[in-house]
PDB file of C-alpha atoms in Angstrom:
ATOM      1  CA  LEU I   1     -28.657   6.431  10.622  1.00  0.00           C
ATOM      2  CA  GLU I   2     -30.292   7.764   7.432  1.00  0.00           C
ATOM      3  CA  GLN I   3     -32.656   9.743   9.507  1.00  0.00           C
ATOM      4  CA  TYR I   4     -29.871  12.053  10.742  1.00  0.00           C
ATOM      5  CA  GLY I   5     -28.367  12.691   7.336  1.00  0.00           C
ATOM      6  CA  ASN I   6     -24.544  11.957   6.737  1.00  0.00           C
ATOM      7  CA  GLU I   7     -24.305  15.845   7.314  1.00  0.00           C
ATOM      8  CA  HIS I   8     -23.884  15.107  11.698  1.00  0.00           C
ATOM      9  CA  LEU I   9     -21.317  12.111  10.971  1.00  0.00           C
ATOM     10  CA  THR I  10     -17.896  13.871  11.044  1.00  0.00           C
ATOM     11  CA  GLY I  11     -15.650  11.142  12.721  1.00  0.00           C
ATOM     12  CA  GLN I  12     -15.122   7.303  12.463  1.00  0.00           C
ATOM     13  CA  PHE I  13     -16.307   4.345  14.120  1.00  0.00           C
ATOM     14  CA  ALA I  14     -14.293   2.386  15.799  1.00  0.00           C
ATOM     15  CA  LEU I  15     -15.729  -0.938  17.013  1.00  0.00           C
ATOM     16  CA  SER I  16     -14.351  -2.534  20.506  1.00  0.00           C
ATOM     17  CA  VAL I  17     -11.858  -5.584  20.425  1.00  0.00           C
ATOM     18  CA  LYS I  18     -14.645  -7.715  21.849  1.00  0.00           C
ATOM     19  CA  ALA I  19     -16.872  -6.788  19.285  1.00  0.00           C
ATOM     20  CA  VAL I  20     -14.240  -7.733  16.784  1.00  0.00           C
ATOM     21  CA  LYS I  21     -13.605 -10.439  18.056  1.00  0.00           C
ATOM     22  CA  THR I  22     -17.061 -11.841  18.310  1.00  0.00           C
ATOM     23  CA  LEU I  23     -17.583 -10.748  14.724  1.00  0.00           C
ATOM     24  CA  PHE I  24     -14.920 -12.151  12.943  1.00  0.00           C
ATOM     25  CA  ASN I  25     -12.573 -14.018  15.060  1.00  0.00           C
ATOM     26  CA  GLY I  26     -10.472 -16.924  12.767  1.00  0.00           C
ATOM     27  CA  HIS I  27     -11.505 -14.557   9.378  1.00  0.00           C
ATOM     28  CA  CYS I  28      -7.154 -14.310   9.648  1.00  0.00           C
ATOM     29  CA  GLU I  29      -7.979 -12.939   5.400  1.00  0.00           C
ATOM     30  CA  LEU I  30      -9.033 -10.129   7.505  1.00  0.00           C
ATOM     31  CA  VAL I  31      -5.761  -9.144   8.776  1.00  0.00           C
ATOM     32  CA  ASN I  32      -3.848  -6.223   6.843  1.00  0.00           C
ATOM     33  CA  TYR I  33      -1.240  -5.280   7.800  1.00  0.00           C
ATOM     34  CA  SER I  34      -0.886  -2.190   5.763  1.00  0.00           C
ATOM     35  CA  GLU I  35      -2.136   0.418   8.461  1.00  0.00           C
ATOM     36  CA  ILE I  36      -0.274  -0.898  11.175  1.00  0.00           C
ATOM     37  CA  SER I  37       3.085  -1.072   8.770  1.00  0.00           C
ATOM     38  CA  LYS I  38       2.676   3.287   8.692  1.00  0.00           C
ATOM     39  CA  SER I  39       3.863   3.571  12.095  1.00  0.00           C
ATOM     40  CA  ALA I  40       5.659  -0.090  12.853  1.00  0.00           C
ATOM     41  CA  ASP I  41       7.160  -2.436  10.975  1.00  0.00           C
ATOM     42  CA  VAL I  42       6.026  -5.531  10.119  1.00  0.00           C
ATOM     43  CA  ILE I  43       8.660  -9.011   9.840  1.00  0.00           C
ATOM     44  CA  LEU I  44       6.177 -11.908   8.350  1.00  0.00           C
ATOM     45  CA  ALA I  45       7.629 -15.018  10.212  1.00  0.00           C
ATOM     46  CA  LYS I  46       7.530 -16.781   6.778  1.00  0.00           C
ATOM     47  CA  ASP I  47       9.915 -15.089   5.599  1.00  0.00           C
ATOM     48  CA  ILE I  48      12.454 -15.116   8.454  1.00  0.00           C
ATOM     49  CA  ALA I  49      15.597 -17.004   7.687  1.00  0.00           C
ATOM     50  CA  PRO I  50      16.863 -19.374  10.218  1.00  0.00           C
ATOM     51  CA  LYS I  51      19.677 -19.213  12.444  1.00  0.00           C
ATOM     52  CA  GLU I  52      21.154 -20.795  15.089  1.00  0.00           C
ATOM     53  CA  MET I  53      21.811 -19.121  18.260  1.00  0.00           C
ATOM     54  CA  PHE I  54      24.029 -19.854  21.570  1.00  0.00           C
ATOM     55  CA  TYR I  55      23.013 -19.177  24.508  1.00  0.00           C
ATOM     56  CA  SER I  56      24.383 -19.968  28.075  1.00  0.00           C
ATOM     57  CA  LYS I  57      22.962 -22.737  29.747  1.00  0.00           C
ATOM     58  CA  GLU I  58      20.304 -20.534  31.715  1.00  0.00           C
ATOM     59  CA  THR I  59      19.585 -18.639  28.940  1.00  0.00           C
ATOM     60  CA  GLN I  60      18.618 -21.078  26.289  1.00  0.00           C
ATOM     61  CA  GLU I  61      16.503 -22.462  29.406  1.00  0.00           C
ATOM     62  CA  GLU I  62      14.380 -19.255  29.339  1.00  0.00           C
ATOM     63  CA  ILE I  63      13.756 -19.272  25.925  1.00  0.00           C
ATOM     64  CA  ASP I  64      12.906 -22.951  25.643  1.00  0.00           C
ATOM     65  CA  HIS I  65      10.643 -21.807  28.220  1.00  0.00           C
ATOM     66  CA  LEU I  66       9.426 -18.787  25.850  1.00  0.00           C
ATOM     67  CA  LYS I  67       9.509 -21.070  22.951  1.00  0.00           C
ATOM     68  CA  TYR I  68       7.273 -23.561  24.610  1.00  0.00           C
ATOM     69  CA  MET I  69       4.314 -21.039  25.993  1.00  0.00           C
ATOM     70  CA  LEU I  70       4.271 -18.938  22.252  1.00  0.00           C
ATOM     71  CA  SER I  71       3.774 -22.203  20.863  1.00  0.00           C
ATOM     72  CA  PRO I  72       0.702 -22.813  18.572  1.00  0.00           C
ATOM     73  CA  GLU I  73      -0.185 -26.104  20.588  1.00  0.00           C
ATOM     74  CA  LYS I  74      -0.064 -24.611  24.489  1.00  0.00           C
ATOM     75  CA  PHE I  75      -0.596 -20.369  24.192  1.00  0.00           C
ATOM     76  CA  GLU I  76      -3.748 -20.642  24.872  1.00  0.00           C
ATOM     77  CA  LYS I  77      -3.797 -23.131  27.847  1.00  0.00           C
ATOM     78  CA  VAL I  78      -1.068 -21.073  28.788  1.00  0.00           C
ATOM     79  CA  GLN I  79      -3.347 -17.725  28.521  1.00  0.00           C
ATOM     80  CA  GLN I  80      -6.303 -19.799  30.315  1.00  0.00           C
ATOM     81  CA  THR I  81      -4.248 -20.260  33.451  1.00  0.00           C
ATOM     82  CA  LEU I  82      -3.052 -16.725  33.432  1.00  0.00           C
ATOM     83  CA  VAL I  83      -7.231 -15.842  33.509  1.00  0.00           C
ATOM     84  CA  ASN I  84      -7.768 -18.533  35.588  1.00  0.00           C
ATOM     85  CA  ARG I  85      -4.965 -16.536  38.203  1.00  0.00           C
ATOM     86  CA  LYS I  86      -7.116 -13.376  37.540  1.00  0.00           C
ATOM     87  CA  ARG I  87      -3.920 -12.025  35.456  1.00  0.00           C
ATOM     88  CA  ASN I  88      -3.366 -10.819  31.774  1.00  0.00           C
ATOM     89  CA  PRO I  89      -3.125 -13.093  29.536  1.00  0.00           C
ATOM     90  CA  ALA I  90      -0.550 -11.385  27.809  1.00  0.00           C
ATOM     91  CA  VAL I  91       2.657 -12.835  27.565  1.00  0.00           C
ATOM     92  CA  ILE I  92       5.197 -10.118  27.882  1.00  0.00           C
ATOM     93  CA  SER I  93       9.332 -10.898  28.315  1.00  0.00           C
ATOM     94  CA  LEU I  94      12.216  -8.851  28.771  1.00  0.00           C
ATOM     95  CA  LEU I  95      15.356  -8.984  26.959  1.00  0.00           C
ATOM     96  CA  TRP I  96      17.976  -6.948  28.477  1.00  0.00           C
ATOM     97  CA  GLY I  97      21.506  -6.933  27.397  1.00  0.00           C
ATOM     98  CA  PRO I  98      24.513  -5.105  25.267  1.00  0.00           C
ATOM     99  CA  PRO I  99      23.877  -3.717  21.804  1.00  0.00           C
ATOM    100  CA  GLY I 100      24.468  -6.982  19.123  1.00  0.00           C
ATOM    101  CA  THR I 101      24.104  -9.725  21.967  1.00  0.00           C
ATOM    102  CA  GLY I 102      21.579 -11.061  19.901  1.00  0.00           C
ATOM    103  CA  LYS I 103      18.028 -10.215  21.849  1.00  0.00           C
ATOM    104  CA  THR I 104      16.447  -9.061  18.121  1.00  0.00           C
ATOM    105  CA  GLU I 105      17.457 -12.289  16.647  1.00  0.00           C
ATOM    106  CA  ALA I 106      16.512 -14.441  19.692  1.00  0.00           C
ATOM    107  CA  VAL I 107      13.244 -13.089  19.378  1.00  0.00           C
ATOM    108  CA  LYS I 108      13.087 -13.546  15.659  1.00  0.00           C
ATOM    109  CA  GLN I 109      13.457 -16.855  15.404  1.00  0.00           C
ATOM    110  CA  ILE I 110      11.300 -17.293  18.183  1.00  0.00           C
ATOM    111  CA  SER I 111       8.200 -15.901  15.802  1.00  0.00           C
ATOM    112  CA  ARG I 112       9.844 -18.227  12.712  1.00  0.00           C
ATOM    113  CA  GLU I 113       9.576 -20.950  15.219  1.00  0.00           C
ATOM    114  CA  SER I 114       6.108 -20.393  16.728  1.00  0.00           C
ATOM    115  CA  GLY I 115       4.517 -19.089  12.814  1.00  0.00           C
ATOM    116  CA  ARG I 116       3.601 -15.808  14.927  1.00  0.00           C
ATOM    117  CA  ASP I 117       4.495 -12.548  12.852  1.00  0.00           C
ATOM    118  CA  ILE I 118       6.203  -9.353  14.288  1.00  0.00           C
ATOM    119  CA  ILE I 119       5.244  -6.366  15.058  1.00  0.00           C
ATOM    120  CA  LEU I 120       8.216  -4.123  15.740  1.00  0.00           C
ATOM    121  CA  LEU I 121       8.098  -0.974  17.198  1.00  0.00           C
ATOM    122  CA  ASP I 122      10.374   1.481  15.627  1.00  0.00           C
ATOM    123  CA  ALA I 123      11.386   4.988  17.991  1.00  0.00           C
ATOM    124  CA  ALA I 124      12.509   6.689  15.629  1.00  0.00           C
ATOM    125  CA  LYS I 125       9.154   6.450  13.785  1.00  0.00           C
ATOM    126  CA  THR I 126       6.304   6.721  16.705  1.00  0.00           C
ATOM    127  CA  THR I 127       8.389   9.239  18.702  1.00  0.00           C
ATOM    128  CA  MET I 128       9.210  11.669  15.693  1.00  0.00           C
ATOM    129  CA  GLY I 129       6.934  14.449  14.781  1.00  0.00           C
ATOM    130  CA  LEU I 130       4.690  16.809  16.138  1.00  0.00           C
ATOM    131  CA  VAL I 131       3.760  17.181  19.942  1.00  0.00           C
ATOM    132  CA  GLY I 132       0.902  14.884  20.809  1.00  0.00           C
ATOM    133  CA  ALA I 133       1.527  13.399  17.260  1.00  0.00           C
ATOM    134  CA  SER I 134       3.250  10.224  19.374  1.00  0.00           C
ATOM    135  CA  GLU I 135       0.043   9.642  21.519  1.00  0.00           C
ATOM    136  CA  LYS I 136      -2.085   8.933  18.574  1.00  0.00           C
ATOM    137  CA  ILE I 137       0.778   6.743  16.966  1.00  0.00           C
ATOM    138  CA  PHE I 138       0.443   4.593  19.705  1.00  0.00           C
ATOM    139  CA  ARG I 139      -3.044   4.592  20.672  1.00  0.00           C
ATOM    140  CA  SER I 140      -3.559   3.627  17.320  1.00  0.00           C
ATOM    141  CA  LEU I 141      -1.020   1.094  16.961  1.00  0.00           C
ATOM    142  CA  PHE I 142      -2.049  -0.911  20.338  1.00  0.00           C
ATOM    143  CA  LEU I 143      -6.066  -0.334  19.029  1.00  0.00           C
ATOM    144  CA  SER I 144      -4.892  -2.118  15.661  1.00  0.00           C
ATOM    145  CA  TYR I 145      -2.665  -4.793  17.074  1.00  0.00           C
ATOM    146  CA  SER I 146      -6.037  -5.372  19.766  1.00  0.00           C
ATOM    147  CA  TYR I 147      -8.036  -5.840  16.773  1.00  0.00           C
ATOM    148  CA  ILE I 148      -5.445  -8.019  14.886  1.00  0.00           C
ATOM    149  CA  VAL I 149      -5.028 -10.186  17.724  1.00  0.00           C
ATOM    150  CA  ALA I 150      -8.531 -10.705  17.906  1.00  0.00           C
ATOM    151  CA  VAL I 151      -9.231 -11.927  14.253  1.00  0.00           C
ATOM    152  CA  SER I 152      -5.742 -13.884  14.239  1.00  0.00           C
ATOM    153  CA  LYS I 153      -5.626 -17.732  14.745  1.00  0.00           C
ATOM    154  CA  LEU I 154      -2.218 -16.804  15.975  1.00  0.00           C
ATOM    155  CA  ALA I 155      -1.231 -13.681  18.041  1.00  0.00           C
ATOM    156  CA  PRO I 156       1.661 -11.685  16.152  1.00  0.00           C
ATOM    157  CA  ILE I 157       4.494 -10.801  18.517  1.00  0.00           C
ATOM    158  CA  LEU I 158       4.815  -7.028  19.245  1.00  0.00           C
ATOM    159  CA  LEU I 159       8.743  -6.008  19.916  1.00  0.00           C
ATOM    160  CA  MET I 160       8.991  -2.973  21.421  1.00  0.00           C
ATOM    161  CA  ASN I 161      12.142  -2.563  20.121  1.00  0.00           C
ATOM    162  CA  GLU I 162      14.792  -0.268  22.455  1.00  0.00           C
ATOM    163  CA  ALA I 163      11.912   0.027  25.024  1.00  0.00           C
ATOM    164  CA  ASP I 164      14.157   2.362  27.027  1.00  0.00           C
ATOM    165  CA  GLN I 165      13.276   4.923  25.003  1.00  0.00           C
ATOM    166  CA  PHE I 166       9.401   4.580  25.493  1.00  0.00           C
ATOM    167  CA  LEU I 167      10.020   3.532  28.969  1.00  0.00           C
ATOM    168  CA  SER I 168      12.190   5.901  30.588  1.00  0.00           C
ATOM    169  CA  SER I 169      11.455   7.393  34.493  1.00  0.00           C
ATOM    170  CA  ARG I 170       8.669   9.529  34.941  1.00  0.00           C
ATOM    171  CA  MET I 171       9.406  13.542  34.733  1.00  0.00           C
ATOM    172  CA  LYS I 172       7.978  14.854  37.924  1.00  0.00           C
ATOM    173  CA  ASN I 173       7.443  19.098  37.520  1.00  0.00           C
ATOM    174  CA  VAL I 174       6.921  18.602  34.294  1.00  0.00           C
ATOM    175  CA  SER I 175       6.462  22.171  32.512  1.00  0.00           C
ATOM    176  CA  SER I 176       7.110  21.618  29.392  1.00  0.00           C
ATOM    177  CA  SER I 177       4.564  19.968  26.240  1.00  0.00           C
ATOM    178  CA  TYR I 178       7.412  17.864  25.728  1.00  0.00           C
ATOM    179  CA  ALA I 179       7.768  16.562  28.905  1.00  0.00           C
ATOM    180  CA  ARG I 180       3.969  16.174  29.844  1.00  0.00           C
ATOM    181  CA  SER I 181       4.036  14.519  26.406  1.00  0.00           C
ATOM    182  CA  GLU I 182       6.826  11.605  27.003  1.00  0.00           C
ATOM    183  CA  ASN I 183       4.519  10.707  30.722  1.00  0.00           C
ATOM    184  CA  VAL I 184       1.816  10.332  28.295  1.00  0.00           C
ATOM    185  CA  ILE I 185       3.251   7.535  26.063  1.00  0.00           C
ATOM    186  CA  SER I 186       4.569   5.963  28.713  1.00  0.00           C
ATOM    187  CA  ASP I 187       0.919   5.928  30.212  1.00  0.00           C
ATOM    188  CA  ILE I 188      -0.081   4.430  27.072  1.00  0.00           C
ATOM    189  CA  ILE I 189       2.222   2.084  26.605  1.00  0.00           C
ATOM    190  CA  LEU I 190       1.946   1.000  30.323  1.00  0.00           C
ATOM    191  CA  GLN I 191      -1.850   0.381  29.841  1.00  0.00           C
ATOM    192  CA  ALA I 192      -1.280  -1.607  26.743  1.00  0.00           C
TER     193      ALA I 192
END
């Protein structure tokens, strides 16, 4: 780079997630939530107080299964099984129900029990501002999350609270910049 001089270096460089994993895997001391916390809330598993949760039998079985899959002892095996089946090795769960039924608290308790921190996407933080800014926030957030996963022993939980605001039905015949922006955000989230 010296032969070209610094005047030609106008942008920032980013390592690929694969490079980060190869170079820094297991170096948990490198995990710094300060950059990601500009666009998402970070909840540390160690700071979550235990709460007793009550579910129907069917829901309790599903929660127990999710806890099992995210447990430090089983998560790697679950990921390998998914890879062997040519699937994305992410564990994705959709919690639904009316407000106040304990969806977010259930995730917090799973986080506490599994030792996984939570990165909480808040619709108000990520969809405010100028048109185009939200897309940059989401891209940056998912790249940062990928880096954190690459170096962490325990991948944090990425919680998209009120996901229906992010993943509304796609708009057709978009003519406004707002509608195009909403479609781009949906694409970014679905691809990530």
